[in-house]
Coordinates of N, CA and C in Angstrom, one line a residue:
X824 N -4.3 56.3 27.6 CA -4.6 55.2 28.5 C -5.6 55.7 29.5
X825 N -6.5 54.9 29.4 CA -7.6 55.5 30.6 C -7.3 55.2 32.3
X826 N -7.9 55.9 33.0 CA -7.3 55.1 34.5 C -8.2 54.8 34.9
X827 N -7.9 53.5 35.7 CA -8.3 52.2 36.3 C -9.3 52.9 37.7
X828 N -10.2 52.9 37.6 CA -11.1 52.8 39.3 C -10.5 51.9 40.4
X829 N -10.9 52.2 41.3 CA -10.6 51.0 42.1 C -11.6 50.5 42.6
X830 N -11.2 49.2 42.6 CA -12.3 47.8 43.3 C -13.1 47.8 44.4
X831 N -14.2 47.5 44.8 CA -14.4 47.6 46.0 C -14.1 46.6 46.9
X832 N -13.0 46.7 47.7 CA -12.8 45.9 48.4 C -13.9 45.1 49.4
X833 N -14.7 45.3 49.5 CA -16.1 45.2 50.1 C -16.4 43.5 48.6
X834 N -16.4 43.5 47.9 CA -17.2 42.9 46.9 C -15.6 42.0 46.2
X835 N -14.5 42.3 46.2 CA -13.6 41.4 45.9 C -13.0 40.1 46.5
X836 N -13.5 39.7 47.8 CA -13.1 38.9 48.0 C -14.0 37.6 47.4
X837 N -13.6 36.7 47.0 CA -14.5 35.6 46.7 C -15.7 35.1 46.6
X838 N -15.9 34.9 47.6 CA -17.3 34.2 48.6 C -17.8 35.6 48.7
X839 N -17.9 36.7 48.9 CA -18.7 37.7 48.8 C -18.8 38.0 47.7
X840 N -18.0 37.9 46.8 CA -18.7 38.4 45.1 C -19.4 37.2 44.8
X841 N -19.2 36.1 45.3 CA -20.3 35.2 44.3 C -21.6 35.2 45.2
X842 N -21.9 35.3 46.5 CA -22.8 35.7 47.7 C -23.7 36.7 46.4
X843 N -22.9 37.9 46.1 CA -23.3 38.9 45.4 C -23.9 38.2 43.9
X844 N -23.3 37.8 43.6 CA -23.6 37.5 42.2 C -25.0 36.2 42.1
X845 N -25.3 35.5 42.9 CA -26.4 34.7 43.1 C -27.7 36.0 43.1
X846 N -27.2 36.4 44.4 CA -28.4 37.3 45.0 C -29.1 38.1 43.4
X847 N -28.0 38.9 42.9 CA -28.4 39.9 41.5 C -29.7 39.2 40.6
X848 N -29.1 38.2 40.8 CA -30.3 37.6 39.7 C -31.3 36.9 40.6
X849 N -31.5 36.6 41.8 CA -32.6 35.9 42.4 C -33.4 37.4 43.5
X850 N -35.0 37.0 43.3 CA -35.7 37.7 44.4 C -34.5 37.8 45.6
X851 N -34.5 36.8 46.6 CA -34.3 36.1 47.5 C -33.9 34.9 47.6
X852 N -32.6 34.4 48.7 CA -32.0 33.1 48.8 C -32.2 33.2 49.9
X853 N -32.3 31.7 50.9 CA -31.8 31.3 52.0 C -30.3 31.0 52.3
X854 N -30.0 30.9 53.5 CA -28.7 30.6 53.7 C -28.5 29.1 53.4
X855 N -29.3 28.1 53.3 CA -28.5 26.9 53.2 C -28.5 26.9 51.2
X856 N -29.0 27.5 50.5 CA -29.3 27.6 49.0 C -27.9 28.6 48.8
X857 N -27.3 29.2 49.2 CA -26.1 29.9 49.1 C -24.8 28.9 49.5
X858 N -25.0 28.5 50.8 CA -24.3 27.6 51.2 C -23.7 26.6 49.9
X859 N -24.9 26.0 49.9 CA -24.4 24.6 48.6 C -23.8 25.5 47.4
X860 N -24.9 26.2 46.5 CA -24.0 26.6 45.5 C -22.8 27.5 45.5
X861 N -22.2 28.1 46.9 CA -20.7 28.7 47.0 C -20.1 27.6 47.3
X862 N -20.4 26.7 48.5 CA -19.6 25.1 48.3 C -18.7 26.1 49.7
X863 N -19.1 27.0 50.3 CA -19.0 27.5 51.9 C -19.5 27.0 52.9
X864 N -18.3 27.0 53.9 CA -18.6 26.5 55.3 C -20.0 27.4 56.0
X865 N -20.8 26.7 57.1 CA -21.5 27.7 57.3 C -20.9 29.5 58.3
X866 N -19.8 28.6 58.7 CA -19.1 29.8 59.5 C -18.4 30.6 58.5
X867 N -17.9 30.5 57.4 CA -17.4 31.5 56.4 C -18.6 32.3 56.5
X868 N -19.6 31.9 55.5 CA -20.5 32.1 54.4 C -21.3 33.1 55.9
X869 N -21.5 32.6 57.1 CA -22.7 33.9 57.8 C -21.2 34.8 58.1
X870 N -20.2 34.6 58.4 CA -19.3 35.8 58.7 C -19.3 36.7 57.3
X871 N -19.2 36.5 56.2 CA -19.3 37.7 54.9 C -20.6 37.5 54.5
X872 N -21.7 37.1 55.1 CA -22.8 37.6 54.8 C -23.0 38.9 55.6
X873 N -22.7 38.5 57.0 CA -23.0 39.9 57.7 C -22.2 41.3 57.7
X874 N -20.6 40.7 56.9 CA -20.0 42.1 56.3 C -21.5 42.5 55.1
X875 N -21.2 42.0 54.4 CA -22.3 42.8 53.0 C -23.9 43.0 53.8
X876 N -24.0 42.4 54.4 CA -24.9 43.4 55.5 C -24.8 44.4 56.6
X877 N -23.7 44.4 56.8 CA -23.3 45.5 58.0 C -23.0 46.4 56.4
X878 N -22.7 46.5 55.5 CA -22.5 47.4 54.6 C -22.9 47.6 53.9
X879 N -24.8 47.4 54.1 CA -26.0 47.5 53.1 C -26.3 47.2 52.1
X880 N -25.5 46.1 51.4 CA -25.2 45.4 50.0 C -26.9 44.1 50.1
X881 N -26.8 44.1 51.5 CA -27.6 42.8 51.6 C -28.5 43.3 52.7
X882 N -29.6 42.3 52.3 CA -30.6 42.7 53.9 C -31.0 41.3 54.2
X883 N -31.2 40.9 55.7 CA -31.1 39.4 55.9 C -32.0 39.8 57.1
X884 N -32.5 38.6 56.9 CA -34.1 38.4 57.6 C -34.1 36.7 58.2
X885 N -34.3 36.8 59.4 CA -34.1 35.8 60.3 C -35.8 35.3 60.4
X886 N -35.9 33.8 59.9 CA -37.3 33.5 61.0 C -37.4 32.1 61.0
X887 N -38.7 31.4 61.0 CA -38.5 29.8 61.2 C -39.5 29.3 60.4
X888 N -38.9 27.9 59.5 CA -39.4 27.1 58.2 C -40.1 26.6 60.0
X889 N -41.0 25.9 60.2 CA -41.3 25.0 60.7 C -40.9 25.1 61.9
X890 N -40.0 24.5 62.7 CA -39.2 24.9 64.1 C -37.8 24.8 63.8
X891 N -37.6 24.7 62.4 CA -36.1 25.3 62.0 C -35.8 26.9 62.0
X892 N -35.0 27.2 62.2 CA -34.3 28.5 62.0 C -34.2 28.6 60.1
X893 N -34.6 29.8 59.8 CA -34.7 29.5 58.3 C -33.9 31.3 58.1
X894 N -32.8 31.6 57.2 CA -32.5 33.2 57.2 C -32.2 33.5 55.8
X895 N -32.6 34.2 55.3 CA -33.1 34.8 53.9 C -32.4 36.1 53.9
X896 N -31.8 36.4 52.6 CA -31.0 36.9 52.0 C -31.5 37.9 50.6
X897 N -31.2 39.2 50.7 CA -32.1 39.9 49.7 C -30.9 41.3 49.2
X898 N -30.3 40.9 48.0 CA -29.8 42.6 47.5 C -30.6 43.3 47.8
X899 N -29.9 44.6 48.2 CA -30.5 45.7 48.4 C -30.1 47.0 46.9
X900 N -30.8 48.3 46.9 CA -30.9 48.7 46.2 C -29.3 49.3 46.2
X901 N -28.7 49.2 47.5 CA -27.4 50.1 47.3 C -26.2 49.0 46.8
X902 N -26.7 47.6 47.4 CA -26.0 46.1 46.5 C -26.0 46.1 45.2
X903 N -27.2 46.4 44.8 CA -27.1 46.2 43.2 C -26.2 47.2 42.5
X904 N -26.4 48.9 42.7 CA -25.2 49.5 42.9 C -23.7 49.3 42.9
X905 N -23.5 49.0 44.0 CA -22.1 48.5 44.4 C -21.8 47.3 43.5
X906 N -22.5 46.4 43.3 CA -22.3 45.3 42.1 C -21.8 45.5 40.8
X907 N -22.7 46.4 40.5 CA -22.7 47.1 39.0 C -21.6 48.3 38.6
X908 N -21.3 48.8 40.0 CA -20.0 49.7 39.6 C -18.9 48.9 39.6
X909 N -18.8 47.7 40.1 CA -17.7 46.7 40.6 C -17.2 45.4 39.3
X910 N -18.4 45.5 38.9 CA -18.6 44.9 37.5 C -18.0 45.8 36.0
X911 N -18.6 47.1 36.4 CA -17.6 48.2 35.7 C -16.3 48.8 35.6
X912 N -16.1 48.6 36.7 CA -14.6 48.7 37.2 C -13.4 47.9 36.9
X913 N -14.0 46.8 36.9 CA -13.8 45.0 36.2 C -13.1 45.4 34.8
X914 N -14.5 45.7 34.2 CA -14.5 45.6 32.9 C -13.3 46.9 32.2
X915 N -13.1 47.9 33.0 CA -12.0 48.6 32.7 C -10.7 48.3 32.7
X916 N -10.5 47.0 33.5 CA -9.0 46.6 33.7 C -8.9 45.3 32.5
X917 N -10.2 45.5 32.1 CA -10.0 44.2 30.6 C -9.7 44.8 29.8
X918 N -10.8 45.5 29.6 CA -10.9 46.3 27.9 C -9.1 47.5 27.8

């Protein structure tokens, strides 16, 4: 029997693995483009955006569409990482 890694609790809760899982396959999102397809409040969705940015998963860039506030969302190289071992680690408690 092989043994199990452990998860990163950083990337297990919900709304931050799917946050995660958009970002992997897109350049860059905005926050209202995350918003709709997690189906997150805006107060959830910037509080675990700024965990996986206070923990370098994510890099988030503040500026203005027009005189809207507009804030963009970008994996970082240590995100995609953490993603991909988290994905593997997954995949150990299946197989």
């Amino acid at each position: 029997m092989k043994g199990f890694s452990p998860l990163d609790p950083l990337l297990h809760s919900q709304l931050r693995l799917a946050v995660m899982s958009l970002l992997i396959s897109l350049e860059s999102a905005d926050f209202t483009f995350i918003k709709e397809k997690t189906g997150a409040t805006a107060g959830n969705l910037s509080v675990q955006i700024d965990k996986l940015s206070t923990a370098g998963y994510i890099e988030v860039t503040k500026s203005f569409k027009g005189k809207k506030p507009l804030t963009t969302c970008k994996i970082t190289k240590d995100g995609i990482s953490a993603f991909e071992n988290y994905v593997q680690a997954l995949k150990n408690y299946i197989e």
